[in-house]
Short mmCIF file of C-alpha atoms in Angstrom, two decimals:
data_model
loop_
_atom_site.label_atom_id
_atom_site.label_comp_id
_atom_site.label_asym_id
_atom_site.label_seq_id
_atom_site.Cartn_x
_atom_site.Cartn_y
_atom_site.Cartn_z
CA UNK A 6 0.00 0.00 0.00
CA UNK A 7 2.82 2.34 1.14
CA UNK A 8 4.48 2.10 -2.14
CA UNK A 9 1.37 2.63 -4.38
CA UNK A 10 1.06 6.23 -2.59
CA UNK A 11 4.27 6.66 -2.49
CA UNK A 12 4.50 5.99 -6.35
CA UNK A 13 1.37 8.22 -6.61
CA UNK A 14 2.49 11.05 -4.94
CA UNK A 15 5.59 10.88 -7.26
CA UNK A 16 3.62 11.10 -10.29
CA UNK A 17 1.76 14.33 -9.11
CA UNK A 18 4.88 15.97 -8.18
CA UNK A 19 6.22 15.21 -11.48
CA UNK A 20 2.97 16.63 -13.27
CA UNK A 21 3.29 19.17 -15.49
CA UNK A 22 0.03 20.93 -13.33
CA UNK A 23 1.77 20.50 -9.65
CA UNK A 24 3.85 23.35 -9.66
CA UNK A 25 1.45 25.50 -11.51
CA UNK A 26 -1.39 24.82 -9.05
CA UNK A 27 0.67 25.55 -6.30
CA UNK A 28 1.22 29.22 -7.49
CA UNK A 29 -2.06 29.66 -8.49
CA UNK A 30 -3.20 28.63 -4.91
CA UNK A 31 -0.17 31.04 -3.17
CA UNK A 32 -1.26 33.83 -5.79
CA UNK A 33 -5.09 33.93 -4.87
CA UNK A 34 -3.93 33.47 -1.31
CA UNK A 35 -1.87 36.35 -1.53
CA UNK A 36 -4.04 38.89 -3.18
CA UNK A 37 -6.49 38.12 -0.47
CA UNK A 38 -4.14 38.59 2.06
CA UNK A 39 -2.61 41.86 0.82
CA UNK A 40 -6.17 43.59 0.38
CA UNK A 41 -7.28 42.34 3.61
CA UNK A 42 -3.94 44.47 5.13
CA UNK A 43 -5.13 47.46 2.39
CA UNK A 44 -8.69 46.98 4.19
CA UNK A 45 -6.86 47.53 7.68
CA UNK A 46 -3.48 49.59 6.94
CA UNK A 47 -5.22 52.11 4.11
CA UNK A 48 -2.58 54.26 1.86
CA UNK A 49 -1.70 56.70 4.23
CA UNK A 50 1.77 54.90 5.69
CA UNK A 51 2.98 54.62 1.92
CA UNK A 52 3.16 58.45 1.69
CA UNK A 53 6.20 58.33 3.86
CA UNK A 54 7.74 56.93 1.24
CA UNK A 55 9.01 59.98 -1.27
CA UNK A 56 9.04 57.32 -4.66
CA UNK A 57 5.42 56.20 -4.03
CA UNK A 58 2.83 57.59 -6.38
CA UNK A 59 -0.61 56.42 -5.57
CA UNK A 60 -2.67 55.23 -8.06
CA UNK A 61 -6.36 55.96 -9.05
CA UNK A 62 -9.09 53.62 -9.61
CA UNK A 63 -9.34 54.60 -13.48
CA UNK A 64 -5.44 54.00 -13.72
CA UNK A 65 -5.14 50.82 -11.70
CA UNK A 66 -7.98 49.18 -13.51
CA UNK A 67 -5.96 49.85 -16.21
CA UNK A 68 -3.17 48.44 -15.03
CA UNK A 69 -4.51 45.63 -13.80
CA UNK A 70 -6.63 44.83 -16.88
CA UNK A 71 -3.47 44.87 -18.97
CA UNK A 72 -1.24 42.66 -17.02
CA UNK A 73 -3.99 39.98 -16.74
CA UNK A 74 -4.78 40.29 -20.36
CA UNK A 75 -1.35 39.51 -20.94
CA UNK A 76 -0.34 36.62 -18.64
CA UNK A 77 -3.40 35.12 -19.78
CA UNK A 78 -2.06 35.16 -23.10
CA UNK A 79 1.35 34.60 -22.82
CA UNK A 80 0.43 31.62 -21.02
CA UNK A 81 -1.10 29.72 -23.73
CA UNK A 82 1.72 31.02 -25.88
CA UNK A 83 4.27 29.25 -23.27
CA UNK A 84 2.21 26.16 -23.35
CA UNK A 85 2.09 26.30 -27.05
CA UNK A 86 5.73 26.13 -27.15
CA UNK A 87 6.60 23.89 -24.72
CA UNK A 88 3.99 21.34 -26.74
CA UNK A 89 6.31 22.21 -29.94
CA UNK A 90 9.39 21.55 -28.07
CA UNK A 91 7.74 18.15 -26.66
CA UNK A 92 6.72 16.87 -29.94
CA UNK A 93 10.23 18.07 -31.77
CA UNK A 94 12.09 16.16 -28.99
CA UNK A 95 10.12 12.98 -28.99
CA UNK A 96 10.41 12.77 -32.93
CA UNK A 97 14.41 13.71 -32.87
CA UNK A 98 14.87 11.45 -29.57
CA UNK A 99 12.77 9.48 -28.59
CA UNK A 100 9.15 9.01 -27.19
CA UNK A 101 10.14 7.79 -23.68
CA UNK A 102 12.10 10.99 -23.60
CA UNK A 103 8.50 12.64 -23.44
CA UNK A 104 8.41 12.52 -19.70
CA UNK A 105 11.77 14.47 -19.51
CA UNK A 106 10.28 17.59 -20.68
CA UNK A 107 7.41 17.61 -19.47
CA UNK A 108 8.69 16.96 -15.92
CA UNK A 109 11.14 19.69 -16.37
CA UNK A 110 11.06 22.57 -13.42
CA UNK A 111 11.87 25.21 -16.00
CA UNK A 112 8.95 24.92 -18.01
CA UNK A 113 6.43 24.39 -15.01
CA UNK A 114 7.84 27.02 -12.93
CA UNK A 115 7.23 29.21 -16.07
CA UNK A 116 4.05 28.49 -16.67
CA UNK A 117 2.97 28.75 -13.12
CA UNK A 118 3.96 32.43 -12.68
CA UNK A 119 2.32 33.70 -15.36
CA UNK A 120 -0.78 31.89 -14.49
CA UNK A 121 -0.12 32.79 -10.98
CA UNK A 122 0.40 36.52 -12.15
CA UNK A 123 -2.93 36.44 -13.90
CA UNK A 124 -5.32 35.38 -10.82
CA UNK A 125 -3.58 37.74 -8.36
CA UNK A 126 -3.81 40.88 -10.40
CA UNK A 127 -7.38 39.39 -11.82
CA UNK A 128 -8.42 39.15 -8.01
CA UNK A 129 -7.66 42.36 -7.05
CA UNK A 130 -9.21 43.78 -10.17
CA UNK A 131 -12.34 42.66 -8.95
CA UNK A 132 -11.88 45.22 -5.67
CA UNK A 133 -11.06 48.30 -7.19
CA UNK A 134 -13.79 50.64 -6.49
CA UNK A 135 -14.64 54.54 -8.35
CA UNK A 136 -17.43 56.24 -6.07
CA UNK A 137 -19.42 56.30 -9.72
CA UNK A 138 -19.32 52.55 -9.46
CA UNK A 139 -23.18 50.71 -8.03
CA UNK A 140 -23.15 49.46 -4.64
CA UNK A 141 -22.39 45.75 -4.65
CA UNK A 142 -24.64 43.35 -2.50
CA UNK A 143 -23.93 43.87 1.28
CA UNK A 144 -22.02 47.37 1.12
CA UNK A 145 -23.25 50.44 2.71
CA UNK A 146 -23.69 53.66 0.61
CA UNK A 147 -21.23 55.28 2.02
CA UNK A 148 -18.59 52.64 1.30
CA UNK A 149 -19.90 53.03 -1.97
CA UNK A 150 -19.52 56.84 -2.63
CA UNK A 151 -15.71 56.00 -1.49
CA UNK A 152 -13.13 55.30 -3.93
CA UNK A 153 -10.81 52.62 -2.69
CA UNK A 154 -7.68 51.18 -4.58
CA UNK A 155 -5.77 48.82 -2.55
CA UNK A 156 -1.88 50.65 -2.67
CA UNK A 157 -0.09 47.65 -0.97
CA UNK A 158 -1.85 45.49 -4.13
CA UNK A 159 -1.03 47.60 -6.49
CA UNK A 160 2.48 47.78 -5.74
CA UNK A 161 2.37 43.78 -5.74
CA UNK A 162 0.63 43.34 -8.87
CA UNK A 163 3.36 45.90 -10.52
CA UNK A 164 6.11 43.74 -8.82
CA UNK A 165 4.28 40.54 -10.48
CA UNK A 166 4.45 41.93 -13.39
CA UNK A 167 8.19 42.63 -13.52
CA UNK A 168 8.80 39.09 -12.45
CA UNK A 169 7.02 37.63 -15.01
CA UNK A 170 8.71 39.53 -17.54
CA UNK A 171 12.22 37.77 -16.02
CA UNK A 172 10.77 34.54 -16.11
CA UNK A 173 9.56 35.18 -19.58
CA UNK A 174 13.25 36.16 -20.75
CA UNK A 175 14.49 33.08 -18.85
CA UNK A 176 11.43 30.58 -20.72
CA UNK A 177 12.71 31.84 -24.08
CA UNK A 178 16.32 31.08 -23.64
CA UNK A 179 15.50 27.84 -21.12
CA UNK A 180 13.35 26.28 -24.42
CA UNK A 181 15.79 25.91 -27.04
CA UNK A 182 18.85 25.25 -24.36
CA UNK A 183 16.64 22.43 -23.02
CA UNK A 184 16.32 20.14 -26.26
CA UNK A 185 20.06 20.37 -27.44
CA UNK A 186 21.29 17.05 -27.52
CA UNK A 187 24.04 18.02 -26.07
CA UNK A 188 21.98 18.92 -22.63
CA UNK A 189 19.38 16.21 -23.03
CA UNK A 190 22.25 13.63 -23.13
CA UNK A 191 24.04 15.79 -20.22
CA UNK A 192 21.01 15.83 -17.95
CA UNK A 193 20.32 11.46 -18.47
CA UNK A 194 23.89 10.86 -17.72
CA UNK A 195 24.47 13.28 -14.84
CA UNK A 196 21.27 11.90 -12.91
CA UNK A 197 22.88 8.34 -14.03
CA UNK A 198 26.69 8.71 -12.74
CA UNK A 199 24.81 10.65 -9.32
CA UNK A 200 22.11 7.34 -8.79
CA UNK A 201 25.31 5.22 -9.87
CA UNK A 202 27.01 7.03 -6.65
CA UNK A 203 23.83 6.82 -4.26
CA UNK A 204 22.96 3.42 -5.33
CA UNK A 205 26.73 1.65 -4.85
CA UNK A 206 28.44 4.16 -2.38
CA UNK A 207 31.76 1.89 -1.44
CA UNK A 208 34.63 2.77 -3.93
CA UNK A 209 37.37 0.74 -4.70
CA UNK A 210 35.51 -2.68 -4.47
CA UNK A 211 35.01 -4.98 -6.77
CA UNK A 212 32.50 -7.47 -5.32
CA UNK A 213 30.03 -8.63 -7.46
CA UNK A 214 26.60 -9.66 -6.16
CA UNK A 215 26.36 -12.42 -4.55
CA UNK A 216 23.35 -16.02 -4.96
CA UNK A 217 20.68 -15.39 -3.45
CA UNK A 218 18.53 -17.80 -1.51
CA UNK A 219 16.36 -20.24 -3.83
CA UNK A 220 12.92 -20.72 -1.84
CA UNK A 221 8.92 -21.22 -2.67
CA UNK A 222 8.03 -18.48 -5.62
CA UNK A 223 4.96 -16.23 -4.93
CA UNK A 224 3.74 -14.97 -8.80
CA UNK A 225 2.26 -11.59 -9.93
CA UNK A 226 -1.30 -11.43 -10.24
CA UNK A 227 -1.47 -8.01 -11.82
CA UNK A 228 0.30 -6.59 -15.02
CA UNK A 229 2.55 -3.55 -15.22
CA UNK A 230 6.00 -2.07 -14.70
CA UNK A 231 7.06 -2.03 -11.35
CA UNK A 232 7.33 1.24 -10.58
CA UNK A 233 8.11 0.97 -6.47
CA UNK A 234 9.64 -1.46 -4.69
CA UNK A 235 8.62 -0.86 -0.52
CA UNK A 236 11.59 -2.41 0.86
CA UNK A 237 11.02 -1.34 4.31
CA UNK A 238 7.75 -2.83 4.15
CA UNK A 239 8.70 -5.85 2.86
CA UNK A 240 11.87 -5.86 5.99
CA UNK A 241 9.05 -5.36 8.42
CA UNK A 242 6.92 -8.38 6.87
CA UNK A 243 10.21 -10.73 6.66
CA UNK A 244 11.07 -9.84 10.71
CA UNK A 245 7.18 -10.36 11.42
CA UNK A 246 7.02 -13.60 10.10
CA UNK A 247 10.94 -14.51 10.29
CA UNK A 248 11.24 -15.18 6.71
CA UNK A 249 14.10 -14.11 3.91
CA UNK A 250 12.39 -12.62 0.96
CA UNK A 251 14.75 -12.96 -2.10
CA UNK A 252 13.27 -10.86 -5.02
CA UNK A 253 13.20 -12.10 -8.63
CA UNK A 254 12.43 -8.95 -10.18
CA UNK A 255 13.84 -5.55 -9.88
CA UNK A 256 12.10 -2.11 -10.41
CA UNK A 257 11.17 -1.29 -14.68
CA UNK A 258 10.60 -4.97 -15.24
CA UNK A 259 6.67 -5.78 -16.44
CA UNK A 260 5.40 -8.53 -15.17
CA UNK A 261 2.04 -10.45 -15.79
CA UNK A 262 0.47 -13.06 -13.92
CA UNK A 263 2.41 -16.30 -13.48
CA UNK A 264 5.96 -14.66 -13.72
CA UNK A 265 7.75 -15.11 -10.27
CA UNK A 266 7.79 -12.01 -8.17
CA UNK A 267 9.70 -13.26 -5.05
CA UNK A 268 10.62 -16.70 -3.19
CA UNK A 269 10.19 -16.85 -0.08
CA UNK A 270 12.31 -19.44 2.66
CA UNK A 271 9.13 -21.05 3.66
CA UNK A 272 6.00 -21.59 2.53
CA UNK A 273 3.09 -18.18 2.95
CA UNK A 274 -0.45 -18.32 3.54
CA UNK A 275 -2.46 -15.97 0.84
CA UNK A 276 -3.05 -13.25 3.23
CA UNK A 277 1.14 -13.27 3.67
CA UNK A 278 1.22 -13.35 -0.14
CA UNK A 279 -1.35 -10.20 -0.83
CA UNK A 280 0.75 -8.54 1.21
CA UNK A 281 4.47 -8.95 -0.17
CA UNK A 282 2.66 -8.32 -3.66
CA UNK A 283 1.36 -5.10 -2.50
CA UNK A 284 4.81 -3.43 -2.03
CA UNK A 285 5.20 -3.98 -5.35
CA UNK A 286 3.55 -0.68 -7.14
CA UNK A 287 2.77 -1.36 -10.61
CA UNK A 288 2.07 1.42 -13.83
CA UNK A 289 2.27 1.85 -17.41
CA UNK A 290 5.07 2.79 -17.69
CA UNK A 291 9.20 2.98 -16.07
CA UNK A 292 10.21 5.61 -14.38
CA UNK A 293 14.01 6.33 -13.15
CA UNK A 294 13.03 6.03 -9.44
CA UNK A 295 15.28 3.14 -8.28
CA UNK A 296 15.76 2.37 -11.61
CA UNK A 297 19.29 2.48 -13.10
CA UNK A 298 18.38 0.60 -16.24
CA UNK A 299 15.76 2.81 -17.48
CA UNK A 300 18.37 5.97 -17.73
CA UNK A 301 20.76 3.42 -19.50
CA UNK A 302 18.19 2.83 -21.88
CA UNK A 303 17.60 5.89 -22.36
CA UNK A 304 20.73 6.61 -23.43
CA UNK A 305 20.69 3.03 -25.91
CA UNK A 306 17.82 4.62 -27.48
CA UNK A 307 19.08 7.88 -28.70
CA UNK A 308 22.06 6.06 -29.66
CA UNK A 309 20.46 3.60 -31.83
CA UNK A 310 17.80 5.98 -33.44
CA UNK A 311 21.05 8.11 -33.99
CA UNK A 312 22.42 5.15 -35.82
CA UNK A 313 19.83 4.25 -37.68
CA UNK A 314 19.79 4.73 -41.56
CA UNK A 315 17.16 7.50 -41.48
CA UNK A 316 18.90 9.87 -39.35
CA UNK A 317 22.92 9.42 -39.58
CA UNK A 318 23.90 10.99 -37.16
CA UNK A 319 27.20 9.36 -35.91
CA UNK A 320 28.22 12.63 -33.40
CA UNK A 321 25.38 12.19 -31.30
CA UNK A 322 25.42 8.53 -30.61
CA UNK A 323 29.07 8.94 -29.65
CA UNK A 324 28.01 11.25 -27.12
CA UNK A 325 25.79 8.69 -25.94
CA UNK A 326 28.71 6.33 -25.60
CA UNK A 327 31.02 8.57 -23.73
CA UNK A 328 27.98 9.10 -21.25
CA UNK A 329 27.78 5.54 -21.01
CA UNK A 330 31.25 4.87 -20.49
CA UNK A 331 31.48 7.66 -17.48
CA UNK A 332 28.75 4.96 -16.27
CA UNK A 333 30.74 2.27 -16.25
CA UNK A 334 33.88 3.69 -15.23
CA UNK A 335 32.02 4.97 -12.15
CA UNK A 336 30.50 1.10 -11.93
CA UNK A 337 34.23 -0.34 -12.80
CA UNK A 338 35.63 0.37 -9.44
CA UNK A 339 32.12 0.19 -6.96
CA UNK A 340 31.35 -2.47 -4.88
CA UNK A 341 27.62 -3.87 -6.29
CA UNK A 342 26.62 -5.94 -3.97
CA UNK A 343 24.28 -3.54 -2.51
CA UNK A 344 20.59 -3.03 -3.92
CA UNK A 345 18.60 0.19 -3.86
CA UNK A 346 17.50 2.54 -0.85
CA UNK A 347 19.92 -0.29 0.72
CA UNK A 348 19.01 1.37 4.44
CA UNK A 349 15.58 0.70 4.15
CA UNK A 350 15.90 -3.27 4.99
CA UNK A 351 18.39 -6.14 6.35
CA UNK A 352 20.38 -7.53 3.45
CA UNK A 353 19.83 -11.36 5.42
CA UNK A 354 15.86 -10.66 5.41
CA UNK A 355 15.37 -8.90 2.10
CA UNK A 356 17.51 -9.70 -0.86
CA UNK A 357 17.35 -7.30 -4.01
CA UNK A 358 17.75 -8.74 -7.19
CA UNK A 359 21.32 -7.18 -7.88
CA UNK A 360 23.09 -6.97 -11.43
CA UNK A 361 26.91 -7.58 -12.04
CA UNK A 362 29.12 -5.38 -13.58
CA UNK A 363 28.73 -7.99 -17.10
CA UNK A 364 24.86 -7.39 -16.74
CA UNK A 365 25.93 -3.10 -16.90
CA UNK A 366 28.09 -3.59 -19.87
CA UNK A 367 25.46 -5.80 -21.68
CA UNK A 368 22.58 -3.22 -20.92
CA UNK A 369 24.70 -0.25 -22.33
CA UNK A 370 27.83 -1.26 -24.72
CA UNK A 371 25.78 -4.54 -25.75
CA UNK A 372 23.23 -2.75 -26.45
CA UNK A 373 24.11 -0.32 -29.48
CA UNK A 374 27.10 -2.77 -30.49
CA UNK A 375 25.81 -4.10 -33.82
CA UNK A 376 24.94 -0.18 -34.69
CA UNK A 377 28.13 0.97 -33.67
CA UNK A 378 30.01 -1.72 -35.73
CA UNK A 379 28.33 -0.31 -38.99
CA UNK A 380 29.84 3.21 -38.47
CA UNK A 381 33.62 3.28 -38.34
CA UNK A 382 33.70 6.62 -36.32
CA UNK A 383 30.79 5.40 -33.47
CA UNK A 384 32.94 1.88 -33.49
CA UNK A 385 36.66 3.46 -32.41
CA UNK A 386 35.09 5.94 -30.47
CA UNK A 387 33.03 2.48 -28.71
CA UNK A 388 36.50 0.90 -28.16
CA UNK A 389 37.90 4.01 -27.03
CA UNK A 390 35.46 4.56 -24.37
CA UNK A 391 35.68 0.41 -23.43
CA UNK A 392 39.36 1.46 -23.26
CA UNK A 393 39.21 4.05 -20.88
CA UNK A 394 36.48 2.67 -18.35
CA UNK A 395 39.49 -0.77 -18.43
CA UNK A 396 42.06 1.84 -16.96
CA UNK A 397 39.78 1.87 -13.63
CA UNK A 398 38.30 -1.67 -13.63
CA UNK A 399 39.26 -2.70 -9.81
CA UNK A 400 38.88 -6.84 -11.01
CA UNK A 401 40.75 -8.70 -13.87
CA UNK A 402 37.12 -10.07 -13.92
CA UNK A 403 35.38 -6.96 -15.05
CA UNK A 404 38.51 -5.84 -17.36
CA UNK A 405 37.97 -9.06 -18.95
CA UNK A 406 34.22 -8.40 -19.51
CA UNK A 407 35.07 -4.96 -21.25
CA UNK A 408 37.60 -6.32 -23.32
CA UNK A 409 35.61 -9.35 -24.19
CA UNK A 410 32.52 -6.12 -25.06
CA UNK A 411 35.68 -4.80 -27.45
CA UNK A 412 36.36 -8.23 -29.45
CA UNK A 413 32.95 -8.70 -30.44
CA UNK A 414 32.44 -5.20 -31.96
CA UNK A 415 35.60 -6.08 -33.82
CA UNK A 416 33.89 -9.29 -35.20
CA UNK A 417 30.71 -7.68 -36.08
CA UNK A 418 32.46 -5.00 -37.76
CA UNK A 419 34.18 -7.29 -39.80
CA UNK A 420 30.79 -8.31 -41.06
CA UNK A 421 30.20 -5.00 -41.82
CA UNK A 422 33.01 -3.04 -42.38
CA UNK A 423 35.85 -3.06 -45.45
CA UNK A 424 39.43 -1.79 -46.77
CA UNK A 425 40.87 1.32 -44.88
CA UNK A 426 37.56 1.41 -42.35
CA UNK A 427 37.84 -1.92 -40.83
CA UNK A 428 42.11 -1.88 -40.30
CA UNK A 429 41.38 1.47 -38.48
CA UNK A 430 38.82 -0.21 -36.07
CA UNK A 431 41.27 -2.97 -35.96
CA UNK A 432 44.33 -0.85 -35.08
CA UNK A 433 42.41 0.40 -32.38
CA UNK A 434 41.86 -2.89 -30.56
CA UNK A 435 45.21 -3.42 -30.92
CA UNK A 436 45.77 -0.11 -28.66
CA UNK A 437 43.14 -1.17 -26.11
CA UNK A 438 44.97 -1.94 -22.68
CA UNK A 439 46.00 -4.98 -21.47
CA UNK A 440 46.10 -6.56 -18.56
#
């Protein structure tokens, strides 16, 4: 249970309406707030003030009616584009990119001030008052043959306004920075060398993980991705009951009915089983929480649509490879016997399934091998990278799992590769380290 909330509070703070609703909210509360001190304060203590100039009812409906005219419609303008930029980036990219942008702080954080902009100055609007003006419902005629214009508000909504104009110079420059490959690619392996750090924090190991405990299997009875895994949950149902839960799945697989989702040391009565399937939150799709494999991927898949005949573009899926080779070389020398959130639960009660450093260089290098092979810049820039990531390897094991990775693009490309082309890929395996 924990972990579907946990996974659905995730997904709302990762909306593309969280941030903007939030603003709103503080915006309305705000304009309240400052006319109620208006209401209380009046104008009078803002005359100390020698650069205040009071404004009239006539001239701060104006003002008012102009700035809320305007976020209103530069907010469907900033929408508009960030739609344009969405689309463009799936097409060029990739469509599980899609979630990238739209979960990115920039573009919510721009939207969400203008919007915000628009109800406060729209909400004090609505209390400006001329003495020519009817009574409204519930105000005595000698309110109404007052003029009131709420100074403190005004003063507000003119600050607003200036801020949105800043955020508004920062949205246009922010848009076209944010889908250069160069950033995209930046931004997937940053957030994948930093969860490479969280996730394995000993350096200078080289212990791979190590067998887990073979028991009775408990199956999925729902079908998704796992999104969550609530290993603190499960540690407090596997010291309730005294048993060792050994997963068989990790978080971004899909699973179905049938397909083993745990085994358990002894055998667990259905009630035991509902709950060890509940910390298990399922969706439609992966997400990167706990979930080193799905930035790898990411980074597969703009390499291979890179590669691909259609688009040719060699530059960019070597950029992919040298963020995949800081990866590894930040894997080469980690210890990886530990799973993820690793202080949520006892590693002798709950066993993650863990990946070797062989499974790492499979998921990434394996990967876009055969596309590499076909491109004699993407292949020596491959072995270059497989070169470099060796230097650091802490195990002859794991050097011997890159340079086995380096052999077999040489074989492919000699399937695909001829003349000067393929002896340049092969002089290059022939300067890959030994040892």
């Amino acid at each position: 249970m924990r972990s579907s909330l946990r996974a659905a509070w995730l997904k709302v703070t990762a909306s593309y309406w969280f941030i903007p609703s939030l603003l709103t909210l503080a915006a309305f509360v705000l304009a309240l707030t400052t006319i109620h001190l208006d209401r209380i304060w009046g104008s009078e203590w803002l005359n100390a003030f020698t650069w205040f100039e009071g404004s009239r009812p006539e001239g701060a409906r104006a003002q008012l009616t102009v700035i809320s005219s305007a976020m209103i419609a530069i907010s469907s303008t900033v929408f508009a584009i960030t739609i344009a930029a969405v689309a463009y980036a799936s097409g060029n990219y990739g469509p599980r990119l899609l979630t990238n942008f739209m979960n990115d702080r920039g573009n919510q954080w721009s939207l969400g001030v203008f919007i915000a902009t628009f109800v406060f100055n729209l909400t004090v609007l609505r209390v400006v008052r001329d003495p020519q003006d009817a009574p409204a419902p519930g105000e005595s005629r000698t309110e109404a043959l007052t003029a009131f214009v709420p100074q403190l508000s005004m003063l507000a909504s003119a600050a607003s306004a200036i801020v949105a104009v800043a955020v508004l110079v920062y949205f246009l420059h922010h848009i076209p920075a944010s889908i250069r490959i160069n950033t995209v690619l930046g931004g997937i392996g940053g957030k994948l060398v930093r969860d490479i750090g969280e996730r394995f924090p000993l350096q200078g190991g080289s212990s791979e993980p190590e067998e887990r405990i073979t028991g009775i299997a408990i199956p999925a009875r729902s079908i998704g991705y796992i999104e969550i895994i609530d290993f603190a949950e499960l540690d407090e149902i596997a010291r309730k009951t005294e048993l060792t839960i050994a997963l068989r799945v990790r978080t971004g697989d899909f699973i179905h009915p049938h397909v083993p989702v745990v085994e358990v040391s002894q055998a667990a009565d259905e009630k035991l089983q509902e709950q060890i399937l509940d910390c298990f939150s399922l969706g439609e799709s992966r997400t990167p929480t706990q979930d080193l494999e799905f930035l790898i991927d990411e980074l597969v898949e703009i390499a291979l649509r890179a590669l691909s005949p259609g688009i040719n573009d060699p530059f960019t899926a070597i950029t992919s490879i040298h963020w995949m080779g800081a990866a590894l070389a930040k894997l080469a020398d980690r210890d990886l016997r530990e799973g993820p959130e690793q202080e949520s639960y006892e590693g002798a009660r709950v066993q993650p399934l863990a990946d070797d450093f062989e499974h790492f260089v499979q998921r990434s290098f394996g990967a876009v091998r055969a596309s590499a092979a076909a491109n004699p810049v993407a292949a020596k820039n491959f072995l270059t990278a497989l070169s470099h990531v060796s230097i650091g390897a802490t195990s002859a094991q794991r050097r011997a799992a890159l340079r086995q990775e380096a052999e077999m693009l040489v074989q492919q490309a000699e399937l695909e590769l001829k003349g000067p082309a393929l002896r340049e890929v092969r002089e290059r395996l022939e300067l890959y380290p030994t040892g």
